[in-house]
CSV table of C-alpha atoms in Angstrom, one decimal:
chain,number,residue,atom,x,y,z
A,1,MET,CA,13.1,298.6,6.5
A,2,PHE,CA,10.8,300.2,9.1
A,3,LEU,CA,9.3,297.9,11.7
A,4,GLU,CA,6.2,299.1,13.6
A,5,PRO,CA,6.6,298.8,17.3
A,6,LYS,CA,4.6,296.0,19.0
A,7,THR,CA,1.1,297.3,19.1
A,8,THR,CA,-1.4,296.0,21.7
A,9,ILE,CA,-4.3,293.7,20.5
A,10,ASP,CA,-6.8,296.3,21.8
A,11,GLU,CA,-5.2,299.0,19.7
A,12,LEU,CA,-5.1,296.8,16.6
A,13,VAL,CA,-8.8,295.9,17.1
A,14,LYS,CA,-9.7,299.6,17.2
A,15,ARG,CA,-7.7,300.2,14.1
A,16,CYS,CA,-9.2,297.2,12.3
A,17,LYS,CA,-12.7,298.4,13.1
A,18,ALA,CA,-11.7,301.7,11.5
A,19,GLY,CA,-10.8,299.7,8.4
A,20,GLN,CA,-7.0,300.1,8.5
A,21,ARG,CA,-5.5,297.3,6.3
A,22,LYS,CA,-2.1,297.6,8.0
A,23,ALA,CA,-3.8,296.8,11.4
A,24,GLN,CA,-5.4,293.8,9.9
A,25,GLU,CA,-2.0,292.6,8.7
A,26,LEU,CA,-0.4,293.1,12.1
A,27,LEU,CA,-3.3,291.4,13.9
A,28,TYR,CA,-3.0,288.5,11.5
A,29,LYS,CA,0.8,288.2,12.1
A,30,GLN,CA,0.3,288.3,15.9
A,31,LEU,CA,-2.4,285.6,16.0
A,32,ALA,CA,-1.9,283.4,12.9
A,33,GLY,CA,0.6,281.0,14.6
A,34,LYS,CA,-1.7,280.2,17.5
A,35,MET,CA,-4.8,280.0,15.3
A,36,LEU,CA,-3.1,277.7,12.8
A,37,GLY,CA,-2.6,275.3,15.7
A,38,VAL,CA,-6.4,275.4,16.3
A,39,CYS,CA,-7.1,274.7,12.6
A,40,LEU,CA,-4.5,271.9,12.4
A,41,ARG,CA,-6.6,269.9,15.0
A,42,TYR,CA,-9.5,269.8,12.5
A,43,ALA,CA,-7.6,269.6,9.2
A,44,THR,CA,-6.4,266.5,7.4
A,45,ASP,CA,-3.1,268.3,6.5
A,46,ARG,CA,-1.3,271.6,6.8
A,47,MET,CA,-2.5,272.9,3.5
A,48,GLU,CA,-6.1,272.3,4.6
A,49,ALA,CA,-5.4,274.0,7.9
A,50,GLU,CA,-4.0,277.0,6.1
A,51,ASP,CA,-7.2,277.3,4.1
A,52,MET,CA,-9.2,277.0,7.3
A,53,LEU,CA,-7.1,279.8,8.8
A,54,GLN,CA,-7.6,282.1,5.8
A,55,ASN,CA,-11.3,281.5,5.9
A,56,GLY,CA,-11.4,282.1,9.6
A,57,PHE,CA,-9.5,285.4,9.4
A,58,ILE,CA,-11.8,286.6,6.6
A,59,LYS,CA,-14.7,286.0,9.1
A,60,VAL,CA,-12.8,287.7,11.9
A,61,PHE,CA,-12.4,290.9,9.8
A,62,GLN,CA,-16.0,290.7,8.5
A,63,LYS,CA,-17.4,290.3,12.1
A,64,MET,CA,-15.0,292.7,13.8
A,65,ASP,CA,-17.7,295.2,14.6
A,66,SER,CA,-19.6,292.5,16.5
A,67,TYR,CA,-16.7,292.1,19.0
A,68,ARG,CA,-17.8,294.1,22.0
A,69,GLY,CA,-14.7,293.8,24.2
A,70,GLU,CA,-16.3,291.3,26.5
A,71,GLY,CA,-13.7,288.6,27.3
A,72,ALA,CA,-10.4,288.1,25.6
A,73,PHE,CA,-10.2,289.0,21.9
A,74,GLU,CA,-8.0,286.0,21.3
A,75,GLY,CA,-10.7,283.8,22.7
A,76,TRP,CA,-13.3,285.4,20.4
A,77,VAL,CA,-11.0,284.8,17.4
A,78,ARG,CA,-10.4,281.2,18.5
A,79,ARG,CA,-14.1,280.5,18.6
A,80,ILE,CA,-14.5,281.9,15.1
A,81,MET,CA,-11.6,279.7,14.0
A,82,VAL,CA,-13.2,276.5,15.4
A,83,HIS,CA,-16.5,277.3,13.8
A,84,SER,CA,-14.9,278.2,10.5
A,85,SER,CA,-12.8,275.0,10.6
A,86,ILE,CA,-16.0,272.9,11.2
A,87,GLU,CA,-17.8,274.7,8.4
A,88,TYR,CA,-14.8,274.1,6.1
A,89,TYR,CA,-14.7,270.4,7.1
A,90,ARG,CA,-18.4,269.9,6.5
A,91,SER,CA,-18.3,271.5,3.1
A,92,HIS,CA,-15.2,269.5,2.0
A,93,HIS,CA,-15.6,266.1,3.6
A,94,LYS,CA,-18.3,263.6,3.8
A,95,MET,CA,-19.2,263.3,7.5
A,96,MET,CA,-19.2,259.8,8.7
A,97,GLN,CA,-22.7,259.0,10.1
A,98,VAL,CA,-22.7,257.0,13.3
A,99,VAL,CA,-25.8,255.3,14.6
A,100,ASP,CA,-27.3,257.0,17.6
A,101,ILE,CA,-27.0,255.3,20.9
A,102,ASP,CA,-29.1,256.2,23.9
A,103,ASN,CA,-26.5,255.5,26.6
A,104,VAL,CA,-22.8,255.6,26.0
A,105,GLY,CA,-20.9,253.3,28.3
A,106,HIS,CA,-18.2,254.7,30.5
A,107,GLU,CA,-14.8,253.4,29.6
A,108,PRO,CA,-12.5,252.5,32.5
A,109,SER,CA,-9.7,255.0,32.9
A,110,VAL,CA,-6.3,254.4,31.2
A,111,ASN,CA,-3.6,252.7,33.3
A,112,ALA,CA,-2.2,255.4,35.7
A,113,VAL,CA,1.4,254.6,34.8
A,114,ALA,CA,0.7,254.9,31.1
A,115,ALA,CA,-1.2,258.2,31.5
A,116,SER,CA,1.6,259.7,33.6
A,117,SER,CA,4.4,258.8,31.2
A,118,LEU,CA,2.5,259.9,28.1
A,119,GLU,CA,3.8,263.2,26.7
A,120,ALA,CA,1.5,265.8,25.2
A,121,LYS,CA,3.2,265.5,21.8
A,122,ASP,CA,2.4,261.7,21.8
A,123,LEU,CA,-1.2,262.3,22.6
A,124,LEU,CA,-1.5,265.0,19.9
A,125,LEU,CA,-0.1,262.5,17.4
A,126,LEU,CA,-2.6,259.9,18.5
A,127,ILE,CA,-5.5,262.3,18.2
A,128,LYS,CA,-4.2,263.4,14.7
A,129,ASP,CA,-4.4,259.7,13.7
A,130,LEU,CA,-8.1,259.4,14.5
A,131,SER,CA,-10.5,259.4,11.6
A,132,PRO,CA,-11.7,262.9,10.7
A,133,GLY,CA,-15.1,262.5,12.3
A,134,TYR,CA,-13.8,261.1,15.5
A,135,ARG,CA,-11.0,263.7,15.7
A,136,MET,CA,-13.4,266.6,15.2
A,137,VAL,CA,-15.8,265.4,17.9
A,138,PHE,CA,-13.0,264.6,20.3
A,139,ASN,CA,-11.4,268.0,19.8
A,140,LEU,CA,-14.6,269.9,20.1
A,141,TYR,CA,-15.6,268.1,23.3
A,142,ALA,CA,-12.4,267.3,25.1
A,143,ILE,CA,-10.2,270.2,24.1
A,144,ASP,CA,-12.5,273.1,23.1
A,145,GLY,CA,-15.1,272.3,25.8
A,146,TYR,CA,-18.3,272.2,23.6
A,147,SER,CA,-21.3,270.2,24.8
A,148,HIS,CA,-22.7,267.4,22.7
A,149,LYS,CA,-25.7,269.6,21.8
A,150,GLU,CA,-23.4,272.3,20.5
A,151,ILE,CA,-21.3,269.8,18.6
A,152,ALA,CA,-24.4,268.3,17.0
A,153,GLU,CA,-25.5,271.7,15.8
A,154,MET,CA,-22.1,272.6,14.4
A,155,ALA,CA,-21.4,269.3,12.8
A,156,GLY,CA,-24.9,268.6,11.5
A,157,ILE,CA,-25.2,265.3,13.4
A,158,SER,CA,-27.4,264.2,16.3
A,159,GLU,CA,-26.4,264.5,19.9
A,160,GLY,CA,-26.3,260.7,20.1
A,161,ALA,CA,-23.9,260.5,17.2
A,162,SER,CA,-21.7,263.0,18.9
A,163,LYS,CA,-21.7,260.9,22.1
A,164,SER,CA,-21.1,257.8,20.1
A,165,GLN,CA,-18.2,259.3,18.1
A,166,LEU,CA,-16.6,260.6,21.4
A,167,SER,CA,-17.0,257.2,23.0
A,168,ARG,CA,-15.3,255.5,20.0
A,169,ALA,CA,-12.5,258.1,19.8
A,170,ARG,CA,-11.8,257.6,23.5
A,171,ALA,CA,-11.7,253.8,23.1
A,172,ILE,CA,-9.4,254.1,20.1
A,173,LEU,CA,-7.1,256.5,22.0
A,174,LYS,CA,-7.0,254.2,25.0
A,175,GLU,CA,-6.1,251.2,22.9
A,176,GLN,CA,-3.4,253.2,21.1
A,177,ILE,CA,-2.0,254.5,24.5
A,178,LEU,CA,-1.8,251.0,25.9
A,179,LYS,CA,-0.1,249.7,22.7
A,180,MET,CA,2.4,252.5,22.9
A,181,GLU,CA,3.1,251.9,26.6
A,182,LYS,CA,3.4,248.1,26.1
A,183,LYS,CA,6.0,248.7,23.3
A,184,ARG,CA,7.8,251.3,25.4
A,185,TYR,CA,7.8,249.5,28.8
A,186,GLY,CA,7.1,245.9,27.9
A,187,TYR,CA,3.9,245.4,29.9
A,188,ALA,CA,0.3,244.9,29.0
A,189,GLY,CA,-1.1,247.6,31.3
């Protein structure tokens, strides 16, 4: 079996723009693992994440000509995956509506000892356990760096609802972290 040597992303992009199906396949193989990780943050399960991934790559290939080479191609694809995942989520799940609030209170920070001993895998599991609406807003804001205005536009909610969902997600995560640390170390935090 002939294996094509590792081709650069830039070369694959050029070949994809020229309509070469083999280049699309190679590009997919190079990026699918990372992009599945992005989709998993917004999906309820792996099968749904895989659907989001497929929809996202369809959009990547449809919009390939709009990529101008400004910034990293992988970042451009990631942004499409996030938007595609949100679109998929909105069309397949009823978005929980949260009452707008004018001022979201600031929660005190999590106990420093608890935060320092928390492993990334533990935090990702806690985030995964958030309700879908809270998880989506938390991921968009805290991980992907979107503003509340951008989140509101993508998710079809108000900025106040975005702020409220983020506040509630943080409170739930804080509570779960403290429970986890109490169980692990036997203190109340």
